Coordinates of C-alpha atoms in Angstrom, one line a residue:
Chain A
M289 CA 0.0 0.0 0.0
K290 CA 1.2 3.5 -0.8
S291 CA 2.0 5.3 2.3
R292 CA 0.0 8.5 2.9
Q293 CA 1.5 11.6 1.3
I294 CA 0.1 15.1 2.0
Y295 CA 1.3 17.8 -0.3
L296 CA 1.3 21.2 1.3
D297 CA 3.5 23.1 -1.2
H298 CA 1.0 24.6 -3.6
A299 CA 2.7 27.9 -3.5
A300 CA 5.6 26.2 -5.1
A301 CA 3.7 24.2 -7.7
T302 CA 0.2 22.9 -8.3
P303 CA -1.0 19.8 -10.2
L304 CA -2.2 20.5 -13.7
D305 CA -6.1 20.9 -13.8
P306 CA -7.4 18.1 -16.0
R307 CA -9.5 20.7 -17.9
A308 CA -6.4 22.7 -18.7
K309 CA -4.6 19.6 -19.8
K310 CA -7.5 18.6 -22.0
A311 CA -7.5 22.2 -23.6
M312 CA -3.8 21.8 -24.4
E313 CA -4.0 18.4 -26.0
P314 CA -4.8 19.4 -29.5
F315 CA -1.8 21.7 -29.6
L316 CA 0.6 18.9 -28.6
D317 CA -1.0 16.9 -31.3
D318 CA -2.3 18.0 -34.7
Q319 CA -2.5 21.7 -34.0
Y320 CA 1.3 22.1 -34.4
G321 CA 1.4 25.0 -36.7
N322 CA 3.5 28.1 -36.1
P323 CA 1.2 31.0 -35.3
S324 CA 3.3 33.3 -37.6
S325 CA 3.0 31.2 -40.7
F326 CA 0.9 32.1 -43.7
H327 CA -1.1 29.0 -44.2
R328 CA -4.1 27.3 -42.6
T329 CA -2.2 25.2 -40.2
G330 CA -0.5 28.3 -38.9
K331 CA -3.6 30.4 -39.0
I332 CA -5.8 27.9 -36.9
V333 CA -3.1 28.0 -34.1
K334 CA -2.8 31.9 -34.4
D335 CA -6.5 32.2 -34.0
A336 CA -6.5 29.9 -31.0
L337 CA -3.6 32.1 -29.5
E338 CA -5.5 35.3 -29.9
V339 CA -8.8 34.0 -28.5
A340 CA -6.7 32.8 -25.5
R341 CA -5.2 36.3 -25.2
D342 CA -8.7 37.9 -25.2
K343 CA -9.9 35.5 -22.6
A344 CA -6.8 36.2 -20.4
A345 CA -7.5 39.9 -20.8
L346 CA -11.0 39.5 -19.8
V347 CA -10.1 37.8 -16.5
V348 CA -7.8 40.7 -15.5
G349 CA -10.0 43.5 -16.8
A350 CA -7.6 44.4 -19.7
I351 CA -7.9 44.4 -23.5
G352 CA -6.4 41.6 -25.6
D353 CA -3.2 43.4 -26.9
E354 CA -2.3 44.4 -23.3
I355 CA -1.4 40.8 -22.6
I356 CA 2.1 39.6 -23.3
F357 CA 2.7 35.8 -22.9
T358 CA 6.0 34.9 -21.3
S359 CA 7.8 31.9 -19.9
G360 CA 6.4 32.5 -16.4
G361 CA 6.4 34.9 -13.3
T362 CA 10.2 35.4 -13.3
E363 CA 10.4 36.4 -16.9
S364 CA 7.3 38.7 -16.5
D365 CA 8.9 40.4 -13.4
N366 CA 12.2 40.8 -15.3
L367 CA 10.4 42.3 -18.4
A368 CA 8.4 44.6 -16.2
I369 CA 11.4 45.9 -14.2
L370 CA 14.3 45.8 -16.6
G371 CA 12.1 46.3 -19.8
F372 CA 10.3 49.3 -18.4
A373 CA 13.3 50.9 -16.7
R374 CA 15.5 50.7 -19.7
A375 CA 12.8 52.0 -22.1
N376 CA 12.1 55.0 -19.9
K377 CA 15.3 56.0 -18.2
E378 CA 15.4 59.4 -19.9
H379 CA 12.4 60.2 -17.7
G380 CA 14.3 59.3 -14.5
R381 CA 16.4 56.6 -12.9
H382 CA 14.7 55.9 -9.5
I383 CA 12.6 52.8 -8.7
I384 CA 10.7 52.0 -5.5
T385 CA 10.0 48.5 -4.4
V386 CA 9.7 46.5 -1.2
K387 CA 12.1 44.3 0.8
T388 CA 9.8 41.4 0.8
E389 CA 9.4 41.2 -3.0
H390 CA 10.1 38.0 -4.9
P391 CA 13.8 37.7 -6.0
A392 CA 12.7 38.1 -9.6
V393 CA 11.8 41.8 -8.8
L394 CA 14.6 42.4 -6.1
Q395 CA 17.4 41.0 -8.2
A396 CA 16.2 42.8 -11.4
A397 CA 16.1 46.1 -9.4
K398 CA 19.5 45.3 -7.9
H399 CA 20.9 44.7 -11.3
L400 CA 19.7 48.2 -12.5
E401 CA 21.2 49.7 -9.4
V402 CA 24.6 48.0 -9.6
K403 CA 25.1 48.0 -13.4
E404 CA 22.8 50.5 -15.0
G405 CA 23.0 53.6 -12.9
F406 CA 19.6 53.4 -11.3
E407 CA 18.7 54.2 -7.7
V408 CA 16.4 51.9 -5.9
T409 CA 14.4 52.4 -2.6
Y410 CA 13.7 49.2 -0.8
L411 CA 10.7 49.9 1.5
D412 CA 10.5 48.3 4.9
V413 CA 7.5 46.4 6.0
D414 CA 5.8 46.2 9.4
E415 CA 6.0 43.2 11.6
D416 CA 3.1 41.6 9.7
G417 CA 4.8 42.2 6.3
L418 CA 2.6 45.2 5.3
V419 CA 4.0 48.0 3.4
G420 CA 2.4 51.4 4.1
V421 CA 0.8 53.5 1.4
E422 CA 2.2 56.6 3.0
D423 CA 5.7 55.0 2.9
V424 CA 5.4 54.5 -0.8
L425 CA 4.3 58.2 -1.2
A426 CA 7.1 59.5 1.0
A427 CA 9.7 57.7 -1.1
L428 CA 8.5 59.3 -4.3
R429 CA 10.9 61.6 -6.1
P430 CA 10.5 63.6 -9.3
E431 CA 12.8 61.0 -11.0
T432 CA 10.8 58.0 -9.8
I433 CA 9.5 56.1 -12.9
L434 CA 8.5 52.7 -11.5
V435 CA 6.9 51.4 -8.2
S436 CA 6.7 47.7 -7.8
V437 CA 4.6 46.1 -4.9
M438 CA 3.6 42.5 -5.0
L439 CA -0.1 41.8 -4.4
A440 CA 0.4 38.8 -2.1
N441 CA 3.6 37.6 -0.6
N442 CA 4.7 34.2 -1.8
E443 CA 6.3 33.2 1.6
I444 CA 4.1 34.7 4.4
G445 CA 0.9 35.3 2.3
T446 CA 0.5 38.9 3.4
I447 CA -1.7 40.9 1.0
A448 CA -0.4 44.4 0.2
P449 CA -2.8 47.5 -0.2
V450 CA -2.1 47.6 -3.9
A451 CA -5.4 49.2 -4.8
E452 CA -4.7 52.1 -2.4
I453 CA -1.2 52.5 -3.7
G454 CA -2.6 52.6 -7.2
T455 CA -5.1 55.3 -6.3
A456 CA -2.4 57.4 -4.5
I457 CA 0.0 57.1 -7.4
K458 CA -2.7 58.1 -9.9
K459 CA -3.4 61.2 -7.7
H460 CA 0.2 61.9 -7.6
R461 CA 0.6 61.7 -11.3
S462 CA -2.3 64.1 -12.1
K463 CA -1.0 66.5 -9.4
T464 CA 2.4 66.6 -11.1
S465 CA 1.0 66.3 -14.6
S466 CA 3.3 63.4 -15.4
N467 CA 2.9 59.9 -16.7
F468 CA 5.3 58.6 -14.1
P469 CA 5.7 56.6 -12.0
V470 CA 3.9 53.6 -13.2
L471 CA 2.9 50.8 -10.9
H472 CA 3.8 47.1 -11.3
T473 CA 2.4 44.3 -9.2
D474 CA 3.6 40.7 -9.0
A475 CA 0.2 38.9 -8.7
C476 CA 1.6 35.3 -9.1
Q477 CA 0.3 34.1 -5.8
A478 CA -2.9 36.1 -5.8
V479 CA -4.5 34.8 -8.9
G480 CA -7.4 32.4 -7.9
S481 CA -7.5 33.8 -4.3
L482 CA -8.1 37.6 -4.8
E483 CA -9.5 39.7 -7.5
V484 CA -6.9 40.7 -9.9
N485 CA -8.6 43.3 -11.9
V486 CA -6.1 45.8 -13.3
Q487 CA -8.6 48.7 -13.4
K488 CA -9.6 48.2 -9.8
L489 CA -6.0 47.7 -8.6
G490 CA -4.9 50.8 -10.6
V491 CA -1.8 48.9 -11.9
D492 CA 0.0 49.6 -15.2
L493 CA 2.0 46.3 -15.2
M494 CA 1.0 43.0 -13.6
T495 CA 2.7 39.7 -13.5
V496 CA 0.7 36.5 -13.7
N497 CA 2.0 33.0 -13.6
S498 CA 0.5 29.6 -14.7
S499 CA 2.2 27.0 -12.6
K500 CA 0.7 28.3 -9.3
I501 CA -2.8 28.2 -10.6
Y502 CA -3.1 24.6 -11.7
G503 CA -1.8 25.4 -15.2
P504 CA 1.3 24.0 -16.9
K505 CA 4.8 25.2 -15.9
G506 CA 6.9 27.4 -18.1
V507 CA 4.2 30.0 -19.1
G508 CA 2.9 33.3 -17.7
A509 CA 1.9 36.7 -18.8
L510 CA 2.7 40.4 -18.2
Y511 CA -0.2 42.9 -18.4
V512 CA 1.2 46.0 -20.1
K513 CA -1.2 48.9 -20.1
R514 CA -1.7 50.6 -23.5
G515 CA 0.7 53.4 -24.0
I516 CA 3.5 51.9 -21.8
K517 CA 6.8 51.3 -23.5
L518 CA 9.2 48.4 -22.8
E519 CA 12.6 47.3 -24.0
P520 CA 12.6 43.6 -24.9
L521 CA 15.0 41.4 -22.9
Q522 CA 15.6 39.2 -26.0
F523 CA 15.6 39.9 -29.7
G524 CA 14.8 38.0 -33.0
G525 CA 11.2 38.2 -33.8
H526 CA 8.0 40.3 -33.8
Q527 CA 6.0 37.9 -31.5
E528 CA 4.2 39.5 -28.5
R529 CA 4.6 43.0 -30.0
G530 CA 8.3 42.4 -30.3
W531 CA 8.6 42.6 -26.5
R532 CA 8.9 38.8 -26.2
P533 CA 10.2 37.5 -29.5
G534 CA 10.3 33.7 -30.2
T535 CA 7.7 31.2 -31.3
E536 CA 4.9 31.2 -28.8
N537 CA 4.5 28.2 -26.4
V538 CA 1.0 27.7 -27.8
A539 CA 0.0 24.6 -25.8
G540 CA 1.3 26.1 -22.6
I541 CA -0.5 29.4 -23.2
I542 CA -3.8 27.6 -24.0
G543 CA -3.5 25.5 -20.8
F544 CA -2.6 28.5 -18.8
V545 CA -5.4 30.6 -20.0
K546 CA -7.9 27.7 -19.3
A547 CA -6.4 27.4 -15.8
L548 CA -6.7 31.2 -15.3
E549 CA -10.4 31.2 -16.3
I550 CA -11.1 28.3 -13.9
A551 CA -9.1 29.9 -11.1
E552 CA -11.2 33.1 -11.4
A553 CA -14.5 31.3 -11.9
E554 CA -13.9 29.2 -8.7
R555 CA -12.2 31.9 -6.7
L556 CA -14.9 32.7 -4.1
G557 CA -15.6 29.0 -3.2
Y558 CA -11.9 28.2 -3.1
A559 CA -11.1 31.1 -0.8
E560 CA -14.0 30.5 1.6
K561 CA -13.1 26.8 2.0
L562 CA -9.3 27.4 2.4
I563 CA -9.7 30.4 4.8
S564 CA -11.6 28.1 7.3
L565 CA -9.1 25.3 6.9
R566 CA -6.1 27.8 7.1
D567 CA -7.4 29.4 10.3
Y568 CA -8.2 26.0 11.9
F569 CA -4.6 24.8 11.0
I570 CA -3.0 28.0 12.4
G571 CA -4.9 28.1 15.6
S572 CA -4.2 24.4 16.3
I573 CA -0.5 24.7 15.8
L574 CA -0.2 27.8 17.8
T575 CA -2.2 26.4 20.8
S576 CA -0.9 22.7 20.7
I577 CA 2.8 23.3 20.1
P578 CA 4.8 25.6 22.4
K579 CA 7.3 28.2 21.0
T580 CA 5.6 28.6 17.7
R581 CA 4.8 31.9 16.0
L582 CA 2.7 32.9 12.9
N583 CA 4.7 34.8 10.3
G584 CA 2.7 37.3 8.2
H585 CA -0.6 39.0 8.8
K586 CA -3.3 37.1 10.5
D587 CA -6.3 38.3 8.4
L588 CA -4.8 40.1 5.4
R589 CA -3.4 36.8 4.3
L590 CA -3.8 34.5 1.3
P591 CA -6.4 31.8 2.0
N592 CA -3.9 29.0 1.4
N593 CA -0.8 30.3 3.3
V594 CA 0.3 29.0 6.7
N595 CA 3.8 30.2 7.7
I596 CA 5.0 29.2 11.2
S597 CA 8.3 29.5 12.9
F598 CA 9.2 26.6 15.0
L599 CA 11.7 28.1 17.4
D600 CA 14.9 26.3 18.4
I601 CA 14.7 24.1 15.3
E602 CA 16.4 24.5 12.0
G603 CA 13.9 24.3 9.1
E604 CA 15.6 22.0 6.8
A605 CA 15.9 19.3 9.5
L606 CA 12.2 19.8 10.2
L607 CA 11.3 19.5 6.4
L608 CA 13.1 16.2 6.1
Y609 CA 11.5 14.8 9.2
L610 CA 8.1 15.9 7.9
D611 CA 8.9 14.5 4.4
A612 CA 9.7 11.1 6.1
A613 CA 6.3 11.3 7.8
G614 CA 4.6 11.9 4.5
I615 CA 4.2 15.7 4.8
E616 CA 5.6 18.0 2.1
A617 CA 6.2 21.7 2.8
S618 CA 8.8 24.3 2.3
S619 CA 11.2 26.3 4.5
G620 CA 12.8 29.8 4.8
S621 CA 15.8 28.1 6.2
A622 CA 19.2 29.1 4.8
C623 CA 20.0 25.4 4.3
T624 CA 17.4 24.9 1.7
S625 CA 18.4 27.9 -0.4
A626 CA 21.3 28.0 -2.8
S627 CA 22.6 31.2 -1.3
L628 CA 22.8 29.8 2.3
D629 CA 20.9 32.9 3.4
P630 CA 17.8 32.6 5.5
S631 CA 14.5 34.0 4.1
H632 CA 14.8 37.7 3.3
V633 CA 11.1 38.0 3.9
I634 CA 11.1 36.8 7.5
L635 CA 14.2 38.9 8.2
A636 CA 12.3 41.9 6.8
L637 CA 9.7 41.4 9.5
G638 CA 12.3 42.4 12.0
L639 CA 13.0 38.9 13.2
P640 CA 16.4 37.5 14.0
F641 CA 18.1 34.9 11.9
E642 CA 17.3 32.0 14.3
V643 CA 13.6 32.7 13.8
A644 CA 14.0 32.8 10.0
H645 CA 16.0 29.5 10.1
G646 CA 13.0 27.8 11.8
S647 CA 10.2 28.9 9.5
I648 CA 8.1 26.5 7.6
R649 CA 5.5 27.3 4.9
F650 CA 2.6 25.0 4.4
S651 CA 0.6 26.1 1.3
L652 CA -2.9 24.5 1.0
G653 CA -4.6 23.7 -2.3
R654 CA -7.8 22.8 -3.9
S655 CA -7.5 19.0 -2.8
T656 CA -6.5 19.8 0.8
T657 CA -9.1 18.5 3.3
K658 CA -9.6 18.8 7.0
K659 CA -8.4 15.1 7.3
D660 CA -5.1 16.1 5.7
I661 CA -4.7 19.0 8.2
D662 CA -5.5 16.7 11.1
F663 CA -3.0 14.2 10.0
V664 CA -0.3 17.0 10.0
L665 CA -1.5 18.2 13.3
A666 CA -1.1 14.7 14.7
K667 CA 2.5 14.3 13.4
L668 CA 3.8 17.6 14.0
P669 CA 4.2 17.6 17.8
E670 CA 6.4 14.4 17.8
V671 CA 8.6 15.6 15.1
V672 CA 9.1 19.0 16.7
T673 CA 9.8 17.4 20.1
K674 CA 12.3 15.0 18.6
L675 CA 14.3 17.9 17.0
R676 CA 14.1 20.2 20.0
Q677 CA 15.6 17.4 22.0
L678 CA 18.6 17.5 19.8
S679 CA 18.9 21.3 19.9
P680 CA 21.2 23.3 22.1
V681 CA 19.3 26.5 21.3
N682 CA 16.7 28.3 23.4
V683 CA 15.3 31.3 21.5
D684 CA 14.1 34.2 23.6
Q685 CA 10.4 34.1 24.3
K686 CA 9.8 37.6 23.1
Y687 CA 9.7 36.1 19.5
F688 CA 6.7 33.9 20.1
Chain B
M137 CA 38.3 9.9 -2.3
G138 CA 34.7 9.5 -1.9
I139 CA 33.9 13.1 -1.0
E140 CA 31.9 13.9 -4.0
A141 CA 28.5 15.5 -3.3
K142 CA 25.7 12.9 -3.2
K143 CA 22.2 14.1 -3.7
I144 CA 19.4 14.9 -5.1
K145 CA 16.2 13.8 -6.6
G146 CA 12.9 15.6 -6.5
S147 CA 12.0 18.9 -5.2
G148 CA 12.6 20.7 -1.9
G149 CA 16.2 21.4 -1.7
D150 CA 18.1 23.0 -4.5
V151 CA 21.4 21.6 -3.5
E152 CA 23.5 20.8 -6.5
S153 CA 24.2 17.2 -7.0
H154 CA 26.7 15.2 -9.0
D155 CA 24.7 12.1 -8.6
R156 CA 21.0 12.2 -9.6
T157 CA 20.3 8.5 -9.1
Q158 CA 19.8 8.4 -5.3
S159 CA 16.3 8.4 -3.9
W160 CA 17.0 10.8 -1.0
F161 CA 18.7 14.1 -0.4
Y162 CA 21.7 12.7 1.2
S163 CA 23.7 9.5 1.4
D164 CA 22.3 6.5 3.2
V165 CA 24.7 7.0 6.1
V166 CA 23.6 10.6 6.5
K167 CA 20.0 9.4 6.5
E168 CA 20.7 6.8 9.1
H169 CA 22.4 9.3 11.4
F170 CA 19.8 11.9 10.8
F171 CA 16.8 9.8 11.6
K172 CA 18.5 7.9 14.4
P173 CA 21.1 10.2 15.9
Q174 CA 23.7 8.6 18.1
N175 CA 25.0 9.9 21.5
F176 CA 23.0 13.1 21.6
L177 CA 22.7 14.5 25.1
D178 CA 19.1 13.9 26.2
H179 CA 19.4 15.3 29.7
D180 CA 21.0 18.1 31.6
P181 CA 24.6 17.3 32.2
L182 CA 25.2 15.7 35.6
P183 CA 28.1 16.9 37.8
K184 CA 31.3 15.1 36.9
E185 CA 29.6 13.3 34.1
F186 CA 31.9 15.4 31.7
N187 CA 35.2 17.2 32.1
A188 CA 35.1 19.2 28.9
M189 CA 32.7 21.3 26.9
G190 CA 33.1 22.8 23.4
K191 CA 30.8 25.1 21.4
V192 CA 30.9 26.3 17.8
G193 CA 28.6 28.3 15.5
S194 CA 25.5 30.3 16.5
P195 CA 21.8 29.8 15.6
A196 CA 22.1 33.1 13.7
C197 CA 24.4 31.4 11.2
G198 CA 22.1 28.5 10.9
D199 CA 24.2 26.0 12.9
E200 CA 25.1 25.7 16.5
L201 CA 26.8 22.7 18.0
R202 CA 27.8 21.9 21.6
V203 CA 29.8 18.8 22.8
W204 CA 30.4 17.4 26.0
L205 CA 33.3 15.0 26.6
Y206 CA 34.4 12.7 29.4
I207 CA 38.3 12.3 28.9
N208 CA 39.8 9.7 31.1
P209 CA 42.5 11.7 33.0
K210 CA 44.7 8.6 33.2
T211 CA 44.7 7.4 29.6
E212 CA 43.6 10.8 28.1
R213 CA 41.4 9.0 25.8
I214 CA 37.8 10.2 25.0
E215 CA 35.4 7.9 26.7
S216 CA 32.2 9.8 26.1
F217 CA 31.2 12.3 23.4
K218 CA 27.7 13.7 23.8
W219 CA 26.2 16.6 21.7
K220 CA 23.4 18.9 20.8
T221 CA 23.0 20.5 17.4
F222 CA 20.8 23.1 15.9
G223 CA 21.2 22.6 12.2
C224 CA 20.2 21.0 9.0
G225 CA 20.1 17.3 8.2
S226 CA 23.7 17.1 7.3
A227 CA 24.9 19.0 10.4
I228 CA 22.9 16.6 12.7
A229 CA 24.3 13.6 10.9
A230 CA 27.9 14.9 10.9
T231 CA 27.8 15.4 14.6
S232 CA 26.4 12.1 15.2
I233 CA 28.9 10.2 13.2
T234 CA 31.7 12.1 14.9
S235 CA 30.5 10.9 18.3
V236 CA 30.9 7.4 17.0
M237 CA 34.2 7.9 15.4
V238 CA 35.6 9.6 18.5
T239 CA 34.5 7.0 21.0
E240 CA 34.8 3.7 19.0
N241 CA 37.7 1.2 19.7
G242 CA 38.3 2.4 23.3
G243 CA 38.2 6.1 22.4
M244 CA 40.5 8.4 20.5
T245 CA 43.6 9.9 22.1
L246 CA 43.6 13.6 22.3
E247 CA 46.2 13.9 19.7
D248 CA 44.2 11.8 17.2
A249 CA 41.1 13.8 18.0
R250 CA 42.8 17.1 17.4
N251 CA 43.9 15.8 14.0
L252 CA 40.5 14.7 13.0
K253 CA 39.8 16.4 9.7
P254 CA 36.3 17.4 8.4
Q255 CA 37.2 15.5 5.3
A256 CA 37.4 12.3 7.2
I257 CA 34.0 13.0 8.8
M258 CA 32.5 13.6 5.4
E259 CA 34.0 10.5 3.9
R260 CA 32.6 8.3 6.6
L261 CA 29.2 9.9 6.0
G262 CA 29.4 8.7 2.3
G263 CA 29.8 12.2 1.1
L264 CA 27.9 15.5 1.4
P265 CA 26.7 18.0 -1.1
T266 CA 29.6 20.4 -1.8
R267 CA 28.0 23.5 -0.6
K268 CA 26.9 21.9 2.7
F269 CA 30.3 20.8 3.6
H270 CA 31.7 24.0 5.3
C271 CA 28.6 24.8 7.2
S272 CA 27.6 21.3 8.2
V273 CA 30.8 19.8 9.5
L274 CA 31.5 21.8 12.6
S275 CA 32.0 18.8 14.9
D276 CA 35.8 18.7 14.4
K277 CA 36.0 22.3 15.6
A278 CA 33.7 21.7 18.6
L279 CA 35.9 18.7 19.5
R280 CA 39.1 20.9 19.4
A281 CA 37.4 23.5 21.4
A282 CA 36.4 20.9 24.0
I283 CA 39.9 19.6 24.2
N284 CA 41.3 23.0 24.9
D285 CA 38.6 23.2 27.6
Y286 CA 39.8 20.0 29.1
F287 CA 43.4 21.3 29.3
R288 CA 42.1 24.6 30.7
Q289 CA 40.1 22.7 33.3
S290 CA 43.0 20.4 34.2
A291 CA 45.4 23.3 34.4
Q292 CA 47.6 22.1 31.5
F293 CA 47.7 25.6 30.0
D294 CA 50.7 24.9 27.9
K295 CA 48.7 22.3 25.9
I296 CA 46.0 24.7 24.8
E297 CA 46.2 25.2 21.1
A298 CA 44.8 28.0 19.0
E299 CA 43.6 27.2 15.5
A300 CA 46.5 27.8 13.1
S301 CA 47.2 31.3 12.0
R302 CA 45.5 32.2 8.7
L303 CA 43.8 34.7 6.5
I304 CA 40.2 34.9 7.6
D305 CA 38.8 37.4 5.2
P306 CA 40.5 37.6 1.9
V307 CA 38.4 40.7 0.9
A308 CA 39.3 42.8 4.0
R309 CA 42.6 41.1 4.5
V310 CA 41.9 40.2 8.0
T311 CA 43.8 37.4 9.8
D312 CA 43.0 35.5 13.0
K313 CA 45.7 37.5 14.6
D314 CA 43.8 40.7 13.8
I315 CA 40.8 39.2 15.5
E316 CA 42.7 38.1 18.5
E317 CA 44.0 41.7 18.9
A318 CA 40.6 43.1 18.6
V319 CA 39.3 40.8 21.3
L320 CA 42.3 41.8 23.5
E321 CA 41.3 45.4 22.9
G322 CA 38.0 44.6 24.3
A323 CA 35.9 43.9 21.2
V324 CA 34.1 40.8 22.3
T325 CA 31.0 40.9 20.0
L326 CA 30.9 40.3 16.2
E327 CA 29.7 43.9 15.8
A328 CA 32.6 45.3 17.8
V329 CA 35.1 43.3 16.0
Q330 CA 33.7 44.3 12.7
E331 CA 34.0 47.9 13.7
K332 CA 37.7 47.5 14.3
T333 CA 38.6 45.1 11.5
K334 CA 35.8 45.2 8.8
V335 CA 35.9 41.5 8.8
G336 CA 33.1 40.0 6.8
V337 CA 31.5 43.2 5.9
A338 CA 31.8 42.6 2.2
N339 CA 32.0 38.9 2.8
P340 CA 29.2 37.7 5.1
S341 CA 29.6 34.0 4.3
I342 CA 32.7 33.9 6.6
L343 CA 30.9 35.3 9.7
P344 CA 30.3 32.0 11.3
G345 CA 34.0 31.3 11.4
V346 CA 34.7 34.8 12.7
E347 CA 32.1 34.2 15.6
E348 CA 33.9 31.0 16.4
L349 CA 37.3 32.8 16.7
I350 CA 35.9 35.7 18.8
R351 CA 34.4 33.1 21.2
F352 CA 37.7 31.2 21.3
Y353 CA 39.8 34.3 22.1
K354 CA 37.2 35.6 24.5
E355 CA 37.3 32.3 26.4
K356 CA 41.1 32.2 26.2
Y357 CA 41.7 35.6 27.7
F358 CA 38.6 36.4 29.7
G359 CA 37.6 32.9 30.8

């Protein structure tokens, strides 16, 4: 008999929705044409691609040609930051972002800072991971061309006040009679959980990803508001308005857009179910296991995100013990990162390294049941007790 | 030498592997010692149970290790090696196997124990991922610190050995002697030593080692 395995790492990857898979199948089979070709085989595929573009636009409140398909969230973030900054640098060389952003945004911004003469302000967050609208406004300068604030954090699930920031930036632009700064948001983790309407959010650029929303890997999109100019990151074709040249990943795009439509259609039911599971899970851990703390905001939080620091324990060791018990999660520990640095997000909350080292993210998904959570709750205390027995560390109680 | 990295299949870690055929993140020996750690201290040390203690690392760097030894004063062999480790899978396994290596066959002599190389520990583990090596294998350092403690406690001060003199930070050109002087001048925290020497400011990966040195000199000069 196969031993029980509970997957709680949906913020890393989700299984492919069978409906998305089915939508993709013709394009892995007889619909193989190149959308750029001038014959029927190509035209059929081109039509499917453009229908998909319109559908994706509809979900996010955009118009078709504002959607650029990419290879995923990382590329969309890079195209937004690098592509926008390079194309608009004559208007200013200052960018504002937040310390808890995804590395795709932070490292792109860092690259501009170190190699291309830009100045970047990395805003602090509060102890729950929230960035303040007033902090964004206070950091604005005449030469600020871009503000990038992620909609929901991938590690701690905290939801940023992007709509308020959008409103404030619009007001600032009209006051200064300027088209700058523009606002980018990374919405990779938010799609399917929150409304991601670009009009309501007031964003000019938005990153969306397929593999977090039960679509295939290796595909995503960048919403680019009409009138905004980008510089492509690669060259060699006219596809995606020349901003993302290369033959389109048609099957991937079709699957992604189907997954996007499903995620939006099922959003309210999904969020309602997971919020109650999430709060049950968080409450049970905090009351049943001593020296634990919730990372991220209690309420302004993604429905599927549970991020807990188990103090006095190192996260990788805990992950491996959990894996052996049939529970799959992820950690902000240095030992699981290639850099050997602990989570920049947990550190940005003002917590010391040892708290970051012991952080574990459980991310729930569509298939997660209360039974799964109860299984984890039954296993966790023994695993934590065992590792604490080995540990010489006793973290100060002010952190839990 | 069998010290190639051995790992990795599946998701989770992103440790680079040269061997993609194993079913787990680490070698079988690491797995054995990680899930069934040997000789860890499961109680508060009793009076006279040990006559030496050594500590390296800090939880801030991701690994902290403490060892307690009982060294037979007549034979000066290590009869007991108990430990506690805050760290990842490979750190726990490395400490566990060190406890076995040091106490098997009647216990190591202090000279052999001082010469125990991290490479030998890694080899006995069946290899570790390359990038895990430096941070995970701290047990040899804790062992040397404990042996110094034994000599200190038994008033054999001439036998206390500092780690060999070496360049600690190639960026800031700081040697262990610089750190020793900084400690002697009263800088006993990492921040204070950094203020004096700039050690690790541009090179944070070396900070765990710097913290060890500060602790060593602090204990040497200030007890």
